[in-house]
Short mmCIF file of C-alpha atoms and ligand atoms in Angstrom, two decimals:
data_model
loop_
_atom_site.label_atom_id
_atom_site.label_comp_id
_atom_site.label_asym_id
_atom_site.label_seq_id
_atom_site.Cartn_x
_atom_site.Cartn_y
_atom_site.Cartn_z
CA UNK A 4 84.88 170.48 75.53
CA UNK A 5 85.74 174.46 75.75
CA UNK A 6 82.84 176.10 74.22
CA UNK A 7 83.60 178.67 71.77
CA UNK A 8 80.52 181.58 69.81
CA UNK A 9 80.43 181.97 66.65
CA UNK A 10 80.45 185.51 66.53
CA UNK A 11 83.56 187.93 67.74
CA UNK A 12 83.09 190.87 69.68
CA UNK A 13 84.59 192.85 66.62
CA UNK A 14 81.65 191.68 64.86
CA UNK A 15 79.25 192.17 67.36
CA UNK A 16 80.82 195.86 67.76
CA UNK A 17 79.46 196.61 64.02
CA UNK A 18 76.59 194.32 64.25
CA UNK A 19 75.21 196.90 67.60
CA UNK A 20 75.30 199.61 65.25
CA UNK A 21 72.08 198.15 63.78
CA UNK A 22 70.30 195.96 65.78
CA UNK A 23 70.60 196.91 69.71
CA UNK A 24 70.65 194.17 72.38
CA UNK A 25 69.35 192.36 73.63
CA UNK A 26 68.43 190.28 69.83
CA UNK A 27 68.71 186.55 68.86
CA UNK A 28 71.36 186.16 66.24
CA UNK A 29 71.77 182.78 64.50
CA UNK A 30 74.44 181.17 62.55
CA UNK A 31 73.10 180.20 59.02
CA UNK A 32 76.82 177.84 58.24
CA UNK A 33 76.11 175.51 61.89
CA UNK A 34 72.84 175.22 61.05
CA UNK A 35 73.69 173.97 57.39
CA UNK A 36 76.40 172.04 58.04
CA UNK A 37 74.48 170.54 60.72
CA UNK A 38 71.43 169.27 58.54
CA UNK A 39 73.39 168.18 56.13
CA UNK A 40 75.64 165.56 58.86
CA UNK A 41 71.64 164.59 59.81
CA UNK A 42 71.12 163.93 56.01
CA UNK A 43 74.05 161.80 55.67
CA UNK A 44 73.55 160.18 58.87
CA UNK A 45 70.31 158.88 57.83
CA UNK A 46 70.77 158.55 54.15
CA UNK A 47 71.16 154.65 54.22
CA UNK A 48 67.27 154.81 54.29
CA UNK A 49 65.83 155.50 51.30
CA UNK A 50 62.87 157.06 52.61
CA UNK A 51 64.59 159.17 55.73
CA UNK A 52 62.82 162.55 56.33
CA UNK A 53 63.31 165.14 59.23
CA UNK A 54 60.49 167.14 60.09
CA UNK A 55 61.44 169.98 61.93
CA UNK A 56 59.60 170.67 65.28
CA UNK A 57 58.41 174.12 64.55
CA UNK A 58 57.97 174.88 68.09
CA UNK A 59 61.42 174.74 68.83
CA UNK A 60 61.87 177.94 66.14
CA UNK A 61 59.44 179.22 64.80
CA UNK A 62 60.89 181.33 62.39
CA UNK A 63 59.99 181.19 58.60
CA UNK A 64 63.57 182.23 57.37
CA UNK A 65 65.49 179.36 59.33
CA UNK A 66 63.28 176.89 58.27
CA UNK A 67 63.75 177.60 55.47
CA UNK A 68 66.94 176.84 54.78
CA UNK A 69 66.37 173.61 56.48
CA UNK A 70 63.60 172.62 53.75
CA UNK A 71 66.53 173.49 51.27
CA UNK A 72 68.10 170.08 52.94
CA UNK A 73 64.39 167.86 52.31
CA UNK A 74 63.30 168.81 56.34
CA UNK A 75 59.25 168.88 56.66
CA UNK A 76 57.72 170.66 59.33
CA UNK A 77 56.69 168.91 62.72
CA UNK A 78 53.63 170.70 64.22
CA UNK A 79 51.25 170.70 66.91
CA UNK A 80 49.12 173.81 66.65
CA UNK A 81 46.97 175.86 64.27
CA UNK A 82 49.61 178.77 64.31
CA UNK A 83 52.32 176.44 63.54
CA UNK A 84 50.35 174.56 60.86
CA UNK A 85 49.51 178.47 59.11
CA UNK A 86 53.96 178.78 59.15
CA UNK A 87 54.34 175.74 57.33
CA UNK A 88 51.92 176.71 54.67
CA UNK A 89 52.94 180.22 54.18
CA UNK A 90 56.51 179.13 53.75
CA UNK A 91 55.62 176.36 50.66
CA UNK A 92 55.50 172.99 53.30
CA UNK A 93 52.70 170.94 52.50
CA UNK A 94 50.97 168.09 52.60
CA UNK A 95 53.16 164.69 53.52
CA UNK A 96 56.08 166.95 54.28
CA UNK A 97 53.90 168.16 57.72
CA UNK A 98 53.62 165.88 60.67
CA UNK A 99 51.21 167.12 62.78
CA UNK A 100 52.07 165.81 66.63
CA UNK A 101 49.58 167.41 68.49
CA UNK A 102 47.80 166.35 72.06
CA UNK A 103 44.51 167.61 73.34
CA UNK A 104 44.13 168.70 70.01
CA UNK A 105 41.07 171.68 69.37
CA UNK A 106 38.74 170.98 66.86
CA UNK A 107 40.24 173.43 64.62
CA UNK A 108 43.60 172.75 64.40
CA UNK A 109 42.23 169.33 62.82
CA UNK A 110 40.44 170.98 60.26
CA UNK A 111 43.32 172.73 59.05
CA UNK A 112 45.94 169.80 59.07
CA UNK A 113 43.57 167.93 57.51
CA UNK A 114 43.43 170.38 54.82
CA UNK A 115 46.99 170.90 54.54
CA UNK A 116 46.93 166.94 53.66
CA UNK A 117 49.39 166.84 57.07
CA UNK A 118 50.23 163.75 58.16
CA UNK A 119 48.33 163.26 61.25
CA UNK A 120 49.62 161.42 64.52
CA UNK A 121 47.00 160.25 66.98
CA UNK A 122 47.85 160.88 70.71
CA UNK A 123 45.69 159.07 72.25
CA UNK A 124 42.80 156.26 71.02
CA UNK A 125 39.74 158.57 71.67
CA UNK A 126 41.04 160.83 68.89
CA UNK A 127 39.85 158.21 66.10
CA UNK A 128 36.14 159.00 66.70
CA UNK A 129 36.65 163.22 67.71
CA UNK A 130 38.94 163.37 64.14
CA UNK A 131 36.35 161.08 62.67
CA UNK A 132 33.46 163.44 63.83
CA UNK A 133 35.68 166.63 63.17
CA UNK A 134 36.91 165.99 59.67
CA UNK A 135 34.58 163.32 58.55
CA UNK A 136 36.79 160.61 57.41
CA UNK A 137 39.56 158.94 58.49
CA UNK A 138 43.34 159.45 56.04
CA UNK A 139 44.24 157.32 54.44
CA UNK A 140 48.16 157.59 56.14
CA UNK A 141 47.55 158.54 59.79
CA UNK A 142 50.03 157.59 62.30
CA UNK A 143 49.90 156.43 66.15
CA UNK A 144 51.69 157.81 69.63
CA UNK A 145 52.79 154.74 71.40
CA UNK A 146 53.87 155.37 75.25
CA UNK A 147 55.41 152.13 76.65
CA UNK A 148 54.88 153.08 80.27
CA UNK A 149 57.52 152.55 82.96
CA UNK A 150 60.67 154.21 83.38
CA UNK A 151 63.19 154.18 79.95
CA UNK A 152 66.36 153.18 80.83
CA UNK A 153 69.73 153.11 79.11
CA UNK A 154 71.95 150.90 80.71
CA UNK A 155 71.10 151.22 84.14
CA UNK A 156 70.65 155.44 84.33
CA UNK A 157 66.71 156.48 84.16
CA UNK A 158 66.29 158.15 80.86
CA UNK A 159 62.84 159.67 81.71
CA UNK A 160 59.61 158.19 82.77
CA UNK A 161 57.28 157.80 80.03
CA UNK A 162 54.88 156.16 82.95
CA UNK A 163 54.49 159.29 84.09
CA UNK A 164 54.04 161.00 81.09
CA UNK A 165 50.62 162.37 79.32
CA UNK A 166 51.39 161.92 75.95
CA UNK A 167 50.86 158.64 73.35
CA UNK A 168 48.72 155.62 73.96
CA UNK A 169 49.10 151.95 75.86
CA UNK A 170 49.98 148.83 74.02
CA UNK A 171 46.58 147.58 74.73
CA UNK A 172 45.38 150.61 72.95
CA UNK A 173 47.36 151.60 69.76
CA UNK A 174 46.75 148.04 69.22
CA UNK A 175 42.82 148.91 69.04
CA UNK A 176 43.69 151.58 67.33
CA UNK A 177 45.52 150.33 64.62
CA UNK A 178 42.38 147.47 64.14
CA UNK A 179 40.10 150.65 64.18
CA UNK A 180 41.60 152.59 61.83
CA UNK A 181 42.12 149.82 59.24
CA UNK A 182 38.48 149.24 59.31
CA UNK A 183 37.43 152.90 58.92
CA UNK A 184 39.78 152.90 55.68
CA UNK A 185 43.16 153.84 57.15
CA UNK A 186 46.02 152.13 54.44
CA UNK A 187 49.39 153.20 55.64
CA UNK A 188 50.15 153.45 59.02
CA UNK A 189 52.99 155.02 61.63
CA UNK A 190 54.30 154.69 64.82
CA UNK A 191 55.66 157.72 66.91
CA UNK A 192 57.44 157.83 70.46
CA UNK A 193 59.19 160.54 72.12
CA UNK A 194 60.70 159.04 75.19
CA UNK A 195 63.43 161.07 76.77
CA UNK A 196 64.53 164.76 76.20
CA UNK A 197 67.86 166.34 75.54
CA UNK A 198 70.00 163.14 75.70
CA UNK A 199 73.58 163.72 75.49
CA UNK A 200 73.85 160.26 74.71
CA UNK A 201 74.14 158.40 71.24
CA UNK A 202 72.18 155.34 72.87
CA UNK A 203 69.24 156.99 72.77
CA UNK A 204 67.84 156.66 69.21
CA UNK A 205 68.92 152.96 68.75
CA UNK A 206 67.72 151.94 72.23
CA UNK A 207 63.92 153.70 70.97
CA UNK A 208 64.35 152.18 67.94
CA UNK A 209 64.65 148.94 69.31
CA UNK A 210 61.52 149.45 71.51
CA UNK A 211 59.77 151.25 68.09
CA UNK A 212 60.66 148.47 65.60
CA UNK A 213 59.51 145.57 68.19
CA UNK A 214 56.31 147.34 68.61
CA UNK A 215 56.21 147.62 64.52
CA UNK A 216 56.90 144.04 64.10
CA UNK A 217 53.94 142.62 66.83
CA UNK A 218 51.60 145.39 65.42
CA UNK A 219 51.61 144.23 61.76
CA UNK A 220 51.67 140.65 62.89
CA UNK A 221 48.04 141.29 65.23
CA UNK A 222 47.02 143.77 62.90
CA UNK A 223 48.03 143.22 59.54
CA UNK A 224 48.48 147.28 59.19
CA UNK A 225 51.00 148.05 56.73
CA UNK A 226 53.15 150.24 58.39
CA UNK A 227 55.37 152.80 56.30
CA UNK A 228 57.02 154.87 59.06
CA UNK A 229 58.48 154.96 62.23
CA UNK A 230 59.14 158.51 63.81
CA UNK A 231 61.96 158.67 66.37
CA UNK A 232 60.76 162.14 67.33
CA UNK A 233 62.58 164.69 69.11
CA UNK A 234 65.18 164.45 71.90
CA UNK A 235 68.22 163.81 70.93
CA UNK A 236 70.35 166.53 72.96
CA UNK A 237 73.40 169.18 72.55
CA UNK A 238 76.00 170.21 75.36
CA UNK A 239 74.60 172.81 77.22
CA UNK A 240 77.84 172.49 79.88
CA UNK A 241 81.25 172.50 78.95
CA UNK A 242 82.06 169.41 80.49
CA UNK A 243 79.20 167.13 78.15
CA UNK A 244 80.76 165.58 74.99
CA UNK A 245 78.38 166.32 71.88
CA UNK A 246 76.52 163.69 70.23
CA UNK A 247 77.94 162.19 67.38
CA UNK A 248 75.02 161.81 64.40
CA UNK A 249 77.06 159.58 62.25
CA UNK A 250 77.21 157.02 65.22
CA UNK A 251 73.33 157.17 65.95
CA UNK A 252 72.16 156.92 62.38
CA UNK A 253 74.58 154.17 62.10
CA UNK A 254 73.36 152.78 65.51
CA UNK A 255 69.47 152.95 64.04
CA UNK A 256 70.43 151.08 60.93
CA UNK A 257 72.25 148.84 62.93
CA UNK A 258 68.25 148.21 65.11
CA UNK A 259 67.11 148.16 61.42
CA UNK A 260 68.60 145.47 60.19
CA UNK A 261 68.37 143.47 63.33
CA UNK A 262 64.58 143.55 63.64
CA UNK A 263 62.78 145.58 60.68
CA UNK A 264 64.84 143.31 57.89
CA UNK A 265 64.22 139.51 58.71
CA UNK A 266 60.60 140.95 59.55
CA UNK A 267 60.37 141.52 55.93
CA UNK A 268 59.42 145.38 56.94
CA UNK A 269 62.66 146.75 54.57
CA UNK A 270 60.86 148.94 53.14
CA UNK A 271 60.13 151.36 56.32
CA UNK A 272 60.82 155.08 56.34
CA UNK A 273 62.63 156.40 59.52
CA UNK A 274 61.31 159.82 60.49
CA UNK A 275 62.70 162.28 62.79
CA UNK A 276 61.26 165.31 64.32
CA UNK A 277 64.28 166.88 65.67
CA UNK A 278 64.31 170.58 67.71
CA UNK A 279 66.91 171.16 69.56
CA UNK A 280 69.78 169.31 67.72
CA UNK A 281 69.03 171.38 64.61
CA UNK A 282 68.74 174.42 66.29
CA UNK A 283 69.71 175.02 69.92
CA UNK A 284 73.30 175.23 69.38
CA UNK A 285 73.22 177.31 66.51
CA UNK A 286 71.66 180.72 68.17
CA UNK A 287 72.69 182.53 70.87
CA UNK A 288 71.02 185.80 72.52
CA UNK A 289 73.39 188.86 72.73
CA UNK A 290 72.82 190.97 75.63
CA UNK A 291 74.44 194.48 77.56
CA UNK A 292 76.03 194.66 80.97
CA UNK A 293 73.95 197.98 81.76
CA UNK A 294 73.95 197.20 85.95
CA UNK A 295 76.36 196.17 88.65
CA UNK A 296 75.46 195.43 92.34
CA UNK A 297 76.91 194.79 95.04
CA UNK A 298 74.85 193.27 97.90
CA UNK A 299 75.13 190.32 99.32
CA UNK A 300 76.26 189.19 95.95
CA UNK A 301 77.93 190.32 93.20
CA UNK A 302 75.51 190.71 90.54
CA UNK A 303 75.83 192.13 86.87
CA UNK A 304 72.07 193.35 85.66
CA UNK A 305 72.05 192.82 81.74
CA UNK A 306 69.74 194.16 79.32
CA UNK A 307 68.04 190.68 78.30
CA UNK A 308 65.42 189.05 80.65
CA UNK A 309 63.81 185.66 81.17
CA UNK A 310 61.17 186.54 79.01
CA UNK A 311 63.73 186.45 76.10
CA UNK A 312 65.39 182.97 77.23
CA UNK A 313 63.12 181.11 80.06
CA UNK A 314 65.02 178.01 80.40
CA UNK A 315 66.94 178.89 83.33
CA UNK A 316 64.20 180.17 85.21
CA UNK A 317 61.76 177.70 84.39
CA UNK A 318 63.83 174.69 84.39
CA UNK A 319 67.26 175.94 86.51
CA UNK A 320 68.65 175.24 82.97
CA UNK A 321 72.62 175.98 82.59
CA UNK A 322 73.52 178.13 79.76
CA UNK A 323 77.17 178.99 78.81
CA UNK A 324 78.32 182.81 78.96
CA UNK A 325 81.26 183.89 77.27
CA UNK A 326 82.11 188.11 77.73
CA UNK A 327 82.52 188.73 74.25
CA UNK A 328 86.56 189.97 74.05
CA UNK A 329 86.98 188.14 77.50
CA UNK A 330 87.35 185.04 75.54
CA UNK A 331 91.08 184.53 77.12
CA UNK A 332 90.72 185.96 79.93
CA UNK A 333 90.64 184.25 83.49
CA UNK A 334 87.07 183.70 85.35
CA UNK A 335 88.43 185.55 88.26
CA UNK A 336 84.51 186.72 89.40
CA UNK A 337 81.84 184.80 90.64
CA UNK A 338 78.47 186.53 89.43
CA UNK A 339 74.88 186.20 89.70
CA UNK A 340 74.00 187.81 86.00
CA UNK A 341 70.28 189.03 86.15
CA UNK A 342 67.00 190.23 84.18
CA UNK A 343 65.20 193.04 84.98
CA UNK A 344 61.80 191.32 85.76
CA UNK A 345 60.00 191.68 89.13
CA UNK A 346 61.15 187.38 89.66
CA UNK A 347 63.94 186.34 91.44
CA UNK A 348 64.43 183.74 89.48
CA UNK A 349 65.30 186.07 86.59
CA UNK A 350 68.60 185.09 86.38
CA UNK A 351 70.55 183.32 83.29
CA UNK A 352 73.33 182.35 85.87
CA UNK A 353 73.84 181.92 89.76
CA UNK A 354 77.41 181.81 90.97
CA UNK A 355 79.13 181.92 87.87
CA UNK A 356 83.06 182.34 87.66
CA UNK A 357 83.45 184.72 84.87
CA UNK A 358 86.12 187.36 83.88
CA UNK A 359 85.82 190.71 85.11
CA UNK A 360 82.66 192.44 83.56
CA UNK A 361 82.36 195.98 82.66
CA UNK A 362 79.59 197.77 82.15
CA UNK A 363 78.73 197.87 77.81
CA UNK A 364 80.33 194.65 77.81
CA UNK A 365 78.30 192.05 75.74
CA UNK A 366 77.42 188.78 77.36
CA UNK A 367 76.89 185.82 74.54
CA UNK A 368 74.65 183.61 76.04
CA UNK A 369 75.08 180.43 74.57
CA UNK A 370 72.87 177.65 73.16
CA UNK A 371 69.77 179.72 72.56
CA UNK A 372 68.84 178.26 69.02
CA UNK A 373 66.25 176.37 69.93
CA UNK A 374 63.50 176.96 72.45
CA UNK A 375 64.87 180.00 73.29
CA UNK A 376 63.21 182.91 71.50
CA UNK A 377 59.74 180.72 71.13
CA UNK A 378 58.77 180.46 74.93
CA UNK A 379 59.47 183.77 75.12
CA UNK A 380 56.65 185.88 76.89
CA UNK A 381 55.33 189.30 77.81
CA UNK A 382 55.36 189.98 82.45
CA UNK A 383 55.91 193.05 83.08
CA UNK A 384 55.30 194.21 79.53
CA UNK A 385 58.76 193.52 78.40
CA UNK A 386 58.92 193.05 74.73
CA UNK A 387 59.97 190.34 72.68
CA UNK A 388 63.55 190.85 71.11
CA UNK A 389 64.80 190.96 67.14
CA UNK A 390 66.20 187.78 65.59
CA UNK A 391 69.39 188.31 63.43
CA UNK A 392 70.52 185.97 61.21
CA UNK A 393 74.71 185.82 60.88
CA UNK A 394 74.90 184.48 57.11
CA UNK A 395 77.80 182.63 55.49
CA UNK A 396 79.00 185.60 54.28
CA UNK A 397 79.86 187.28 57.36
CA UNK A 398 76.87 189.88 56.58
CA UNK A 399 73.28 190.27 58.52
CA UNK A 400 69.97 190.02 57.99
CA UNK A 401 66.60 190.85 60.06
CA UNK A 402 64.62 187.89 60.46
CA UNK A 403 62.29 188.93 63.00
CA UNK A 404 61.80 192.60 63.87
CA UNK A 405 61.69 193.65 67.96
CA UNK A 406 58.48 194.12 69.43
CA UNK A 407 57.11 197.86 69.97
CA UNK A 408 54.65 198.83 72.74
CA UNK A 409 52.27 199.18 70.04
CA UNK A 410 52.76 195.49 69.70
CA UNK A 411 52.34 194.91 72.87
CA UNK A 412 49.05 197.00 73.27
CA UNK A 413 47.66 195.82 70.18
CA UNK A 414 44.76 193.38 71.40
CA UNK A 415 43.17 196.94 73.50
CA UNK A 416 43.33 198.05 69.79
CA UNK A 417 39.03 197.43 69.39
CA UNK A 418 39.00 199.89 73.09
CA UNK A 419 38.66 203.39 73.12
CA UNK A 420 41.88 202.75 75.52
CA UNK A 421 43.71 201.25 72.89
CA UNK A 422 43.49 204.05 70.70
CA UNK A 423 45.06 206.12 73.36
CA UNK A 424 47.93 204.39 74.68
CA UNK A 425 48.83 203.46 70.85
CA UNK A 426 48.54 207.29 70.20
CA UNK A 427 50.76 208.12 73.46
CA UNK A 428 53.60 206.54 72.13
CA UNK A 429 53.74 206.52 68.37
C1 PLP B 10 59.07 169.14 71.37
C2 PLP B 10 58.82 168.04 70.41
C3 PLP B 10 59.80 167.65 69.48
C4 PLP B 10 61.17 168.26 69.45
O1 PLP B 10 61.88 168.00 70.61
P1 PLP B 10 63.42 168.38 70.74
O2 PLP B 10 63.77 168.00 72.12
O3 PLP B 10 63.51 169.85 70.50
O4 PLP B 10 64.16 167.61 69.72
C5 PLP B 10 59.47 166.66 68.58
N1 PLP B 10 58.26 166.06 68.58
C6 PLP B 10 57.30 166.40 69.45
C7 PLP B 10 55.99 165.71 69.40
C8 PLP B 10 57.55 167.39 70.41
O5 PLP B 10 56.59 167.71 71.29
#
């Protein structure tokens, strides 16, 4: 499928004027549209909820306008947890999905009234000991081992993976937890990443909703919700077709009624913690062609590093680039485009055919909604970028303002040092 923005350079050309690159700019109708498909999707179960992994996007202004569609927050850490609260998401609307959990961040979901989900079975007695009682509603990580397979292609391998608990153990669990008081129970699994696939969510729901069905038969734990989790994927490359929702809610129903139903377990709420599908496609970071080289390769030096988008250097992710204006024109060049940082592997793409780039040209780099700006990071004292929001209206708003160096030096501030270097440059 071509890939197309969903800005134009003549907008970017105004929107320059007031936010300089390199920013994060977001498109408030995808990501509508977009929750509201999930929504449907998933509206043949009466108690459907998406909680939104926070991590993904951590901004208060975009989740909010999922929350206008019923999404909780999914998180796993104390910052995460303070987001949810500050932006009016409370108690059974969090999910926290934490591992190697601190002390703390207990405490605090705990007084949120989150939703707690156990990663492993040693967690009973350290939550027990932390919070000093057990929820009432507290849900279970379940890791099936092995390798997860759809249809003959590896998936991912949950065997080798550090997260969730055995059979043998949420089993335990489950038996502990109903004697220390525990009344409504969940299941969670998160078994493959980015699948471009729409067999994914059935094929863990079958594995889920088997698991359900044994662990209220040994049990006898009412269970009131299964969490599909994250991973469901979006086309990075041109050449991946998208997922289609409608066919993987209907595909989990499908699962549903196959297993959950003549169980007598009708009455079980699917969750979803969803990132990337809500997001990722839905943000993309706008950058400058300040540099060109010419070495050994051609390379054009843009004004964005990995520190705003570290996928591709951390994972040799691709990410689509269109030359904003260049839309039509032929990829003619083949370019490595580069960051500024003292890495070689600051690079958003090696050997790329592109169309011929000038210098001021602005580089849309696509896909960026969605652990992009959140594992963003501070070598070489680079500073984090702005986030823009692109509302339906065509107009923009600020959601997150650019870092300064005063940001940036702000944890010298209790130095004598501090004092200076703020003073230097303000
Ligand atoms: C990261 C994460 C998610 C979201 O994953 P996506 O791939 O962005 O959908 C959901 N749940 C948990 C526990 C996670 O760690």
């Amino acid at each position: 499928m071509k890939k197309s923005t969903f800005v134009t350079k003549e907008q970017l050309d105004h929107i320059v004027k007031e936010f300089p690159t390199p920013f994060h700019l977001y498109d408030e109708r995808g990501i509508r549209e977009n929750a509201k498909a999930l929504k449907e999707a998933f509206s043949w179960n009466p108690g459907y909820k998406e909680y939104f992994a926070v991590k993904a996007t951590p901004n208060p202004f975009l989740i909010n306008i999922l929350k206008e569609y019923g999404c909780g927050c999914d998180c796993s850490s104390y910052t995460e947890l303070m987001l949810s609260d500050a932006i009016g998401v409370k108690g059974g609307d969090i999910m926290f999905s934490s591992n190697d959990t601190p002390a703390e961040d207990y405490i605090l979901a705990d007084k949120l009234g989150a939703i707690i989900n156990l990663d492993d079975i040693t967690h009973i007695d350290f939550l027990e000991k932390t919070i000093g009682h057990i929820p009432e509603t507290i849900s279970c990580r379940f890791n099936p081992g092995g390798l997860f397979k759809i249809s003959n292609d590896i998936m991912d391998n949950p065997g080798d993976s550090k997260y969730g608990m055995t059979k043998a153990q949420i089993t335990e669990a489950f038996r502990i937890l109903k004697e220390k008081g525990a009344r409504q129970f969940g299941i969670h699994a998160f078994l493959a990443s980015n699948t471009v696939t729409n067999e994914y969510y059935p094929m863990l729901a079958k594995v889920l909703f088997e698991e359900a069905v044994r662990l209220k038969k040994e049990t006898g734990a009412h269970i009131k919700f299964i969490n599909l989790s994250g991973g469901i994927g979006i086309p990075y490359r041109p050449d991946q077709d998208p997922n289609d929702i409608r066919v993987i809610g209907d595909g989990v129903r499908r699962v549903y009624e196959e297993v959950l139903v003549p169980a007598g377990m009708d009455d079980v709420a699917i969750y979803t913690e969803l990132g990337r599908y809500m997001m990722g496609p839905y943000g993309c970071l706008v950058t400058t062609a300040i540099h060109e080289k010419h070495t050994y390769k051609e390379y054009i030096g843009v004004d964005a590093c990995a520190v705003h988008l570290m996928r591709p250097a951390m994972y040799g992710a691709y990410h689509h680039i269109t030359v904003a204006g260049k839309e039509e024109e032929p990829c003619t060049c083949k370019y490595d485009v580069s960051g500024s940082l003292c890495e070689n592997n600051d690079k958003f793409a090696i050997d790329r055919m592109l169309p011929k780039i000038e210098k001021g040209d602005y580089l849309i780099i696509h896909d960026t909604g969605a652990h992009g700006f959140s594992m963003g990071y501070n070598y070489n004292g680079k500073l984090r970028s702005a986030e823009v929001l692109l509302k339906e209206d065509g107009s923009t708003q600020l959601i997150r303002r650019a870092e300064t160096p005063a940001d940036y030096f702000a944890t010298f501030d209790c130095f004598e040092i501090g004092k200076k270097l703020l003073q230097n440059h303000l």
